[in-house]
PDB file of C-alpha atoms in Angstrom:
ATOM      1  CA  VAL A   1     -82.767   1.539   9.540  1.00  0.00           C
ATOM      2  CA  GLU A   2     -82.838  -0.071   6.235  1.00  0.00           C
ATOM      3  CA  LEU A   3     -81.510  -2.768   4.074  1.00  0.00           C
ATOM      4  CA  ILE A   4     -80.041  -2.155   1.031  1.00  0.00           C
ATOM      5  CA  GLU A   5     -79.677  -5.352  -1.756  1.00  0.00           C
ATOM      6  CA  SER A   6     -78.584  -4.770  -5.015  1.00  0.00           C
ATOM      7  CA  GLY A   7     -77.458  -7.070  -7.659  1.00  0.00           C
ATOM      8  CA  GLY A   8     -79.997  -8.633  -9.468  1.00  0.00           C
ATOM      9  CA  GLY A   9     -80.569  -9.531 -13.011  1.00  0.00           C
ATOM     10  CA  LEU A  10     -80.931 -11.979 -15.572  1.00  0.00           C
ATOM     11  CA  VAL A  11     -78.185 -14.518 -16.311  1.00  0.00           C
ATOM     12  CA  GLN A  12     -78.324 -17.824 -18.972  1.00  0.00           C
ATOM     13  CA  ALA A  13     -77.963 -21.552 -17.034  1.00  0.00           C
ATOM     14  CA  GLY A  14     -74.843 -21.498 -15.644  1.00  0.00           C
ATOM     15  CA  ASP A  15     -73.884 -18.118 -15.656  1.00  0.00           C
ATOM     16  CA  SER A  16     -72.820 -16.672 -12.205  1.00  0.00           C
ATOM     17  CA  LEU A  17     -74.329 -13.039 -10.144  1.00  0.00           C
ATOM     18  CA  ARG A  18     -73.033 -11.400  -6.647  1.00  0.00           C
ATOM     19  CA  LEU A  19     -75.606  -9.641  -4.526  1.00  0.00           C
ATOM     20  CA  SER A  20     -74.842  -7.540  -2.419  1.00  0.00           C
ATOM     21  CA  CYS A  21     -76.757  -6.001   0.850  1.00  0.00           C
ATOM     22  CA  THR A  22     -76.003  -3.441   3.306  1.00  0.00           C
ATOM     23  CA  PHE A  23     -77.426  -1.580   5.828  1.00  0.00           C
ATOM     24  CA  SER A  24     -78.175   2.372   5.054  1.00  0.00           C
ATOM     25  CA  ASP A  25     -76.657   3.626   8.407  1.00  0.00           C
ATOM     26  CA  PRO A  26     -73.614   2.683   8.211  1.00  0.00           C
ATOM     27  CA  ASN A  27     -72.921   2.329  11.945  1.00  0.00           C
ATOM     28  CA  PHE A  28     -75.659  -0.101  12.476  1.00  0.00           C
ATOM     29  CA  THR A  29     -74.846  -3.811  12.605  1.00  0.00           C
ATOM     30  CA  THR A  30     -76.382  -6.743  12.934  1.00  0.00           C
ATOM     31  CA  ASN A  31     -74.988  -9.854  14.666  1.00  0.00           C
ATOM     32  CA  VAL A  32     -76.846 -12.567  12.155  1.00  0.00           C
ATOM     33  CA  MET A  33     -77.146 -11.189   8.005  1.00  0.00           C
ATOM     34  CA  GLY A  34     -78.355 -13.495   5.546  1.00  0.00           C
ATOM     35  CA  TRP A  35     -80.830 -14.368   2.285  1.00  0.00           C
ATOM     36  CA  PHE A  36     -83.940 -16.142   2.050  1.00  0.00           C
ATOM     37  CA  ARG A  37     -85.888 -16.024  -1.413  1.00  0.00           C
ATOM     38  CA  GLN A  38     -89.340 -15.789  -2.791  1.00  0.00           C
ATOM     39  CA  GLY A  39     -90.573 -18.329  -5.508  1.00  0.00           C
ATOM     40  CA  PRO A  40     -93.308 -20.804  -5.399  1.00  0.00           C
ATOM     41  CA  GLY A  41     -92.344 -20.073  -0.994  1.00  0.00           C
ATOM     42  CA  LYS A  42     -90.341 -18.734   1.083  1.00  0.00           C
ATOM     43  CA  GLU A  43     -86.743 -20.829   0.927  1.00  0.00           C
ATOM     44  CA  PHE A  44     -84.039 -19.989   3.681  1.00  0.00           C
ATOM     45  CA  VAL A  45     -80.605 -20.042   1.124  1.00  0.00           C
ATOM     46  CA  ALA A  46     -78.413 -18.519   3.481  1.00  0.00           C
ATOM     47  CA  SER A  47     -77.352 -16.534   6.971  1.00  0.00           C
ATOM     48  CA  ILE A  48     -73.714 -15.756   8.600  1.00  0.00           C
ATOM     49  CA  THR A  49     -72.941 -14.310  12.064  1.00  0.00           C
ATOM     50  CA  GLN A  50     -71.195 -11.107  12.468  1.00  0.00           C
ATOM     51  CA  SER A  51     -67.595 -13.070  13.235  1.00  0.00           C
ATOM     52  CA  GLY A  52     -68.429 -15.386   9.783  1.00  0.00           C
ATOM     53  CA  GLY A  53     -67.604 -18.158  12.552  1.00  0.00           C
ATOM     54  CA  THR A  54     -71.077 -20.083  11.593  1.00  0.00           C
ATOM     55  CA  ILE A  55     -72.675 -20.086   8.741  1.00  0.00           C
ATOM     56  CA  PHE A  56     -75.411 -21.981   7.258  1.00  0.00           C
ATOM     57  CA  TYR A  57     -76.988 -22.835   3.922  1.00  0.00           C
ATOM     58  CA  GLY A  58     -79.918 -23.858   2.311  1.00  0.00           C
ATOM     59  CA  ASP A  59     -79.862 -27.531   0.858  1.00  0.00           C
ATOM     60  CA  ALA A  60     -81.027 -25.691  -2.447  1.00  0.00           C
ATOM     61  CA  VAL A  61     -77.312 -24.466  -3.254  1.00  0.00           C
ATOM     62  CA  LYS A  62     -74.872 -26.320  -1.721  1.00  0.00           C
ATOM     63  CA  GLY A  63     -71.566 -26.472  -3.036  1.00  0.00           C
ATOM     64  CA  ARG A  64     -73.027 -23.717  -5.658  1.00  0.00           C
ATOM     65  CA  PHE A  65     -73.593 -20.420  -3.021  1.00  0.00           C
ATOM     66  CA  THR A  66     -71.375 -19.439  -1.027  1.00  0.00           C
ATOM     67  CA  ILE A  67     -72.248 -15.858   1.949  1.00  0.00           C
ATOM     68  CA  SER A  68     -69.581 -13.780   3.160  1.00  0.00           C
ATOM     69  CA  ARG A  69     -69.127 -10.772   4.990  1.00  0.00           C
ATOM     70  CA  ASP A  70     -67.449  -7.124   5.225  1.00  0.00           C
ATOM     71  CA  ASN A  71     -67.406  -6.035   8.450  1.00  0.00           C
ATOM     72  CA  THR A  72     -65.955  -2.957   7.318  1.00  0.00           C
ATOM     73  CA  LYS A  73     -68.371  -1.481   4.985  1.00  0.00           C
ATOM     74  CA  ASN A  74     -71.210  -3.729   6.788  1.00  0.00           C
ATOM     75  CA  THR A  75     -72.408  -5.357   4.135  1.00  0.00           C
ATOM     76  CA  VAL A  76     -73.306  -9.141   3.708  1.00  0.00           C
ATOM     77  CA  TYR A  77     -72.718 -10.632   0.157  1.00  0.00           C
ATOM     78  CA  LEU A  78     -73.891 -13.710  -1.972  1.00  0.00           C
ATOM     79  CA  GLN A  79     -71.679 -15.447  -4.560  1.00  0.00           C
ATOM     80  CA  MET A  80     -74.018 -17.327  -6.614  1.00  0.00           C
ATOM     81  CA  ASN A  81     -72.827 -19.808  -9.426  1.00  0.00           C
ATOM     82  CA  SER A  82     -73.371 -22.158 -11.107  1.00  0.00           C
ATOM     83  CA  LEU A  83     -77.304 -20.573 -11.360  1.00  0.00           C
ATOM     84  CA  LYS A  84     -80.039 -22.174 -12.553  1.00  0.00           C
ATOM     85  CA  PRO A  85     -83.492 -22.064 -14.032  1.00  0.00           C
ATOM     86  CA  GLU A  86     -84.759 -23.037 -10.365  1.00  0.00           C
ATOM     87  CA  ASP A  87     -82.924 -20.514  -8.918  1.00  0.00           C
ATOM     88  CA  THR A  88     -85.409 -17.863 -10.353  1.00  0.00           C
ATOM     89  CA  ALA A  89     -87.255 -15.569  -7.922  1.00  0.00           C
ATOM     90  CA  VAL A  90     -86.466 -12.382  -5.422  1.00  0.00           C
ATOM     91  CA  TYR A  91     -84.008 -12.639  -2.942  1.00  0.00           C
ATOM     92  CA  TYR A  92     -84.126 -10.945   0.206  1.00  0.00           C
ATOM     93  CA  CYS A  93     -81.857  -9.585   2.776  1.00  0.00           C
ATOM     94  CA  ALA A  94     -82.806 -10.240   6.497  1.00  0.00           C
ATOM     95  CA  ALA A  95     -80.864  -9.544   9.201  1.00  0.00           C
ATOM     96  CA  HIS A  96     -80.958  -9.620  13.376  1.00  0.00           C
ATOM     97  CA  GLN A  97     -79.776  -9.128  15.732  1.00  0.00           C
ATOM     98  CA  ARG A  98     -79.650 -12.044  18.362  1.00  0.00           C
ATOM     99  CA  GLY A  99     -79.056 -15.972  17.453  1.00  0.00           C
ATOM    100  CA  LEU A 100     -77.025 -17.801  14.767  1.00  0.00           C
ATOM    101  CA  THR A 101     -78.945 -17.280  11.582  1.00  0.00           C
ATOM    102  CA  ILE A 102     -82.009 -15.417  10.618  1.00  0.00           C
ATOM    103  CA  THR A 103     -85.897 -16.405  10.053  1.00  0.00           C
ATOM    104  CA  THR A 104     -88.858 -15.975   8.502  1.00  0.00           C
ATOM    105  CA  THR A 105     -89.491 -13.520  11.593  1.00  0.00           C
ATOM    106  CA  SER A 106     -86.368 -11.865  11.410  1.00  0.00           C
ATOM    107  CA  LYS A 107     -86.232  -7.861  12.327  1.00  0.00           C
ATOM    108  CA  TYR A 108     -84.500  -6.624   9.235  1.00  0.00           C
ATOM    109  CA  TRP A 109     -85.798  -7.133   5.420  1.00  0.00           C
ATOM    110  CA  GLY A 110     -84.544  -5.533   2.269  1.00  0.00           C
ATOM    111  CA  GLN A 111     -86.890  -5.122  -0.387  1.00  0.00           C
ATOM    112  CA  GLY A 112     -85.872  -7.842  -2.362  1.00  0.00           C
ATOM    113  CA  THR A 113     -84.007  -8.205  -5.438  1.00  0.00           C
ATOM    114  CA  GLN A 114     -85.011 -10.005  -9.237  1.00  0.00           C
ATOM    115  CA  VAL A 115     -82.729 -13.358 -10.028  1.00  0.00           C
ATOM    116  CA  THR A 116     -83.978 -14.655 -12.821  1.00  0.00           C
ATOM    117  CA  VAL A 117     -82.201 -17.350 -14.726  1.00  0.00           C
ATOM    118  CA  SER A 118     -83.062 -18.653 -18.391  1.00  0.00           C
ATOM    119  CA  SER A 119     -82.363 -22.109 -19.541  1.00  0.00           C
TER     120      SER A 119
END
């Protein structure tokens, strides 16, 4: 089972992008899905539980990014607004069966999608 990401690209500061992430097996799911990003270091971005009842955001993206989940499509989305050059990174989708958030030790990872924000 793999996580498949899409939606990265090159945008200007202030623009928006939406990332998507889904499992390669439509019948497979996990309780928690979310995003990390790799710039100079690996940084937590956001996570959401299957019910949508527990959501966490990293401090750098609060108020600008929104995570959501469509369980009918087994897909998690990251809506990124008011993008800044410092948001430039490779964004990785991650998933875990249990718990309330993802960590760097989460079991499932995507290949990453590049987001580049020019000033």
